[in-house]
Amino acid sequence: ILNVEQSPQSLHVQEGDSTNFTCSFPSSNFYALHWYRWETAKSPEALFVMTLNGDEKKKGRISATLNTKEGYSYLYIKGSQPEDSATYLCAFFLYRDDKIIFGKGTRLHILP
Amino acid sequence: NAGVTQTPKFRILKIGQSMTLQCTQDMNHNYMYWYRQDPGMGLKLIYYSVGAGITDKGEVPNGYNVSRSTTEDFPLRLELAAPSQTSVYFCASSPPSGGTGETQYFGPGTRLLVL
């Protein structure tokens, strides 16, 4: 059974603090890993598409790294702001079976 | 571009009723997907399509049917609604260039309640 694990499930961070969370995935047959940001009552929006081991992507205060050999990706948020409150989903794309597996998400709450 | 649109936004069904959730995209994307989102469970893939006339089962296809007669439309049909199908349904599409590894663009969701 292929599993994509995200941790922690939920996180409370003080405004202005930096934070990070993890997506773990099977390291074999890797094709791509996506990060999505999902605000309450809205639909998921793409943040990053990561394909190469050692990839590092950045968008404003948010960045992500990828380690395909050990099967994990980190998402970092620098200087958290209230608008960062959302669920962050990662999705693993398995080339062999043309399959997409989503993690359950990390729910981030920014405290004022 | 309207992107990915879904109708209806919200629906209440009685057990045993049937309905079709509509999904349309105007981005000329080959790949389209249907997901359901249950509390604490993330997104589960129901069905997907790699192009007009081609559909494949995802992780949780039981109780659902799909068709893809055009590139733009990917309706999801519930034939005999059950309480277990109470969920939020998201349709998504991705560009034609790279298959399932491409970024997916999601619709606004359809909230379905089966009583």
Coordinates of C-alpha atoms in Angstrom, one line a residue:
Chain A
I1 CA 0.0 0.0 0.0
L2 CA 1.4 3.3 -1.0
N3 CA 1.1 6.1 1.6
V4 CA 1.8 9.7 1.6
E5 CA 2.2 10.9 5.2
Q6 CA 2.1 14.6 6.2
S7 CA 3.2 15.7 9.7
P8 CA 2.1 17.3 11.8
Q9 CA -1.6 17.0 11.2
S10 CA -2.2 20.4 12.7
L11 CA 0.1 23.3 13.8
H12 CA -0.4 26.5 15.6
V13 CA 2.2 29.2 15.0
Q14 CA 2.5 32.7 16.4
E15 CA 2.3 35.5 13.8
G16 CA 5.9 36.4 12.7
D17 CA 7.4 33.0 13.6
S18 CA 8.8 30.7 10.9
T19 CA 7.6 27.1 10.6
N20 CA 8.0 24.0 8.6
F21 CA 6.3 20.7 8.0
T22 CA 6.9 17.4 6.2
C23 CA 5.6 15.2 3.5
S24 CA 6.9 11.6 3.3
F25 CA 6.4 9.5 0.3
P26 CA 7.7 6.2 -1.3
S27 CA 11.2 6.8 -2.6
S28 CA 10.8 4.3 -5.5
N29 CA 9.2 5.1 -8.9
F30 CA 9.2 8.8 -8.1
Y31 CA 7.9 11.1 -10.8
A32 CA 6.7 14.3 -9.2
L33 CA 5.6 15.9 -5.9
H34 CA 3.2 18.8 -5.7
W35 CA 2.4 21.1 -2.8
Y36 CA -1.0 22.8 -2.7
R37 CA -2.4 25.4 -0.4
W38 CA -6.0 25.0 0.5
E39 CA -7.9 27.7 2.3
T40 CA -11.1 27.0 4.1
A41 CA -14.2 27.1 1.7
K42 CA -12.0 27.5 -1.3
S43 CA -10.3 25.0 -3.7
P44 CA -6.7 23.8 -3.5
E45 CA -4.2 26.0 -5.4
A46 CA -0.9 24.8 -6.6
L47 CA 2.3 26.1 -4.8
F48 CA 5.1 24.0 -6.2
V49 CA 5.8 21.1 -8.6
M50 CA 9.0 19.3 -7.7
T51 CA 10.7 16.7 -9.8
L52 CA 14.4 16.5 -9.1
N53 CA 16.3 15.3 -6.1
G54 CA 17.7 18.3 -4.3
D55 CA 15.1 20.7 -5.9
E56 CA 14.4 23.8 -3.9
K57 CA 11.5 26.1 -4.9
K58 CA 10.5 29.4 -3.5
K59 CA 7.5 31.7 -3.7
G60 CA 7.7 34.7 -1.5
R61 CA 8.0 33.6 2.1
I62 CA 7.2 30.0 1.2
S63 CA 9.8 27.5 0.1
A64 CA 10.1 23.7 -0.4
T65 CA 12.9 21.2 -0.6
L66 CA 12.8 17.7 -2.0
N67 CA 14.8 14.5 -1.2
T68 CA 13.7 11.7 -3.5
K69 CA 16.3 9.2 -2.3
E70 CA 14.9 9.3 1.3
G71 CA 11.4 10.1 0.3
Y72 CA 10.6 13.4 1.9
S73 CA 9.8 17.1 1.2
Y74 CA 9.8 20.0 3.6
L75 CA 7.7 23.1 3.2
Y76 CA 9.0 26.2 5.0
I77 CA 7.1 29.4 5.8
K78 CA 9.2 32.4 6.9
G79 CA 7.6 35.0 9.1
S80 CA 4.1 33.6 9.2
Q81 CA 1.2 35.9 8.5
P82 CA -2.5 35.4 9.2
E83 CA -3.1 34.8 5.5
D84 CA -0.9 31.8 5.6
S85 CA -3.6 30.0 7.7
A86 CA -4.7 27.1 5.4
T87 CA -4.3 23.4 4.9
Y88 CA -1.1 22.4 3.0
L89 CA -1.4 19.3 0.9
C90 CA 1.3 17.3 -0.8
A91 CA 0.5 15.0 -3.7
F92 CA 2.8 12.2 -4.9
F93 CA 2.7 11.2 -8.5
L94 CA 3.7 7.5 -9.2
Y95 CA 4.9 7.2 -12.7
R96 CA 4.6 3.4 -12.9
D97 CA 0.8 3.3 -12.4
D98 CA 0.0 6.9 -13.5
K99 CA -1.4 7.3 -9.9
I100 CA -1.8 10.3 -7.8
I101 CA -1.8 10.0 -4.0
F102 CA -2.6 13.0 -1.8
G103 CA -1.5 13.3 1.8
K104 CA -4.1 14.3 4.4
G105 CA -2.6 17.7 4.8
T106 CA -1.1 19.8 7.5
R107 CA -3.6 22.3 8.9
L108 CA -1.7 25.6 9.8
H109 CA -3.3 28.1 12.1
I110 CA -1.5 31.5 12.5
L111 CA -2.2 33.1 15.9
P112 CA -2.3 36.9 16.1
Chain B
N1 CA -10.8 31.9 -18.8
A2 CA -13.3 30.7 -16.3
G3 CA -11.0 27.8 -15.4
V4 CA -12.7 24.8 -13.8
T5 CA -16.4 25.3 -13.0
Q6 CA -18.6 22.9 -11.1
T7 CA -22.3 22.8 -10.6
P8 CA -24.3 22.7 -8.3
K9 CA -22.4 24.2 -5.4
F10 CA -24.6 22.4 -2.9
R11 CA -27.2 19.7 -3.0
I12 CA -29.2 17.6 -0.6
L13 CA -30.2 14.1 -1.8
K14 CA -32.4 11.4 -0.4
I15 CA -31.0 7.9 -0.1
G16 CA -31.5 6.1 -3.4
Q17 CA -31.8 9.2 -5.5
S18 CA -29.5 9.9 -8.4
M19 CA -27.8 13.0 -9.6
T20 CA -25.0 14.3 -11.9
L21 CA -22.3 16.6 -10.7
Q22 CA -21.2 18.8 -13.6
C23 CA -17.6 19.8 -14.3
T24 CA -16.4 21.9 -17.2
Q25 CA -13.0 23.4 -18.0
D26 CA -12.1 25.9 -20.7
M27 CA -8.3 25.5 -20.6
N28 CA -8.1 22.7 -23.2
H29 CA -6.7 20.3 -20.6
N30 CA -6.5 16.7 -21.5
Y31 CA -6.5 15.3 -18.0
M32 CA -9.5 15.7 -15.7
Y33 CA -10.1 14.3 -12.2
W34 CA -12.8 13.8 -9.6
Y35 CA -12.0 13.8 -6.0
R36 CA -13.9 13.6 -2.8
Q37 CA -12.9 15.2 0.4
D38 CA -14.0 13.7 3.7
P39 CA -13.1 15.4 7.1
G40 CA -9.6 14.5 8.2
M41 CA -9.0 12.3 5.1
G42 CA -7.6 14.6 2.5
L43 CA -8.5 14.1 -1.1
K44 CA -9.4 10.7 -2.6
L45 CA -9.4 10.1 -6.3
I46 CA -12.7 8.7 -7.6
Y47 CA -12.2 8.7 -11.4
Y48 CA -9.9 10.4 -13.9
S49 CA -9.7 10.8 -17.6
V50 CA -6.7 11.3 -19.9
G51 CA -8.8 12.5 -22.8
A52 CA -12.2 12.4 -24.5
G53 CA -13.5 8.9 -24.6
I54 CA -11.1 7.5 -22.0
T55 CA -11.8 7.1 -18.3
D56 CA -10.1 5.2 -15.5
K57 CA -10.9 4.3 -11.9
G58 CA -9.2 6.0 -9.0
E59 CA -8.9 4.9 -5.4
V60 CA -12.7 5.1 -4.5
P61 CA -14.8 4.5 -7.6
N62 CA -17.6 2.4 -6.2
G63 CA -21.0 4.0 -6.4
Y64 CA -20.0 6.5 -9.1
N65 CA -19.8 6.6 -12.9
V66 CA -18.2 9.1 -15.3
S67 CA -18.1 9.9 -19.0
R68 CA -15.9 12.1 -21.1
S69 CA -17.5 12.8 -24.4
T70 CA -15.8 16.1 -24.9
T71 CA -12.5 17.6 -23.8
E72 CA -14.3 20.3 -21.8
D73 CA -16.8 18.2 -19.7
F74 CA -16.3 15.5 -17.2
P75 CA -19.6 14.7 -15.4
L76 CA -19.8 12.5 -12.3
R77 CA -22.9 10.4 -11.8
L78 CA -24.2 9.0 -8.5
E79 CA -26.9 6.4 -9.4
L80 CA -28.1 5.4 -5.9
A81 CA -27.1 7.9 -3.4
A82 CA -26.0 6.6 0.0
P83 CA -25.2 8.4 3.2
S84 CA -21.5 7.4 2.8
Q85 CA -21.4 9.6 -0.3
T86 CA -21.9 12.7 1.8
S87 CA -18.8 14.7 1.0
V88 CA -17.3 17.6 -0.8
Y89 CA -16.5 16.8 -4.4
F90 CA -13.8 18.5 -6.3
C91 CA -13.1 18.4 -10.0
A92 CA -9.7 19.2 -11.4
S93 CA -7.9 19.4 -14.7
S94 CA -4.2 19.4 -15.8
P95 CA -2.5 20.6 -18.9
P96 CA -1.9 18.3 -21.9
S97 CA 1.9 18.3 -21.8
G98 CA 3.0 16.1 -19.0
G99 CA 0.2 13.9 -17.8
T100 CA -0.5 13.3 -14.2
G101 CA 2.7 15.0 -13.1
E102 CA 1.4 18.4 -14.1
T103 CA -0.1 20.9 -11.7
Q104 CA -3.8 20.4 -11.2
Y105 CA -6.3 23.2 -11.3
F106 CA -9.3 22.7 -9.0
G107 CA -12.9 23.7 -9.3
P108 CA -14.8 25.4 -6.4
G109 CA -16.3 22.1 -5.2
T110 CA -19.8 20.6 -4.8
R111 CA -21.0 20.0 -1.3
L112 CA -23.3 16.9 -1.2
L113 CA -25.4 15.8 1.7
V114 CA -27.3 12.5 1.5
L115 CA -30.0 12.0 4.0

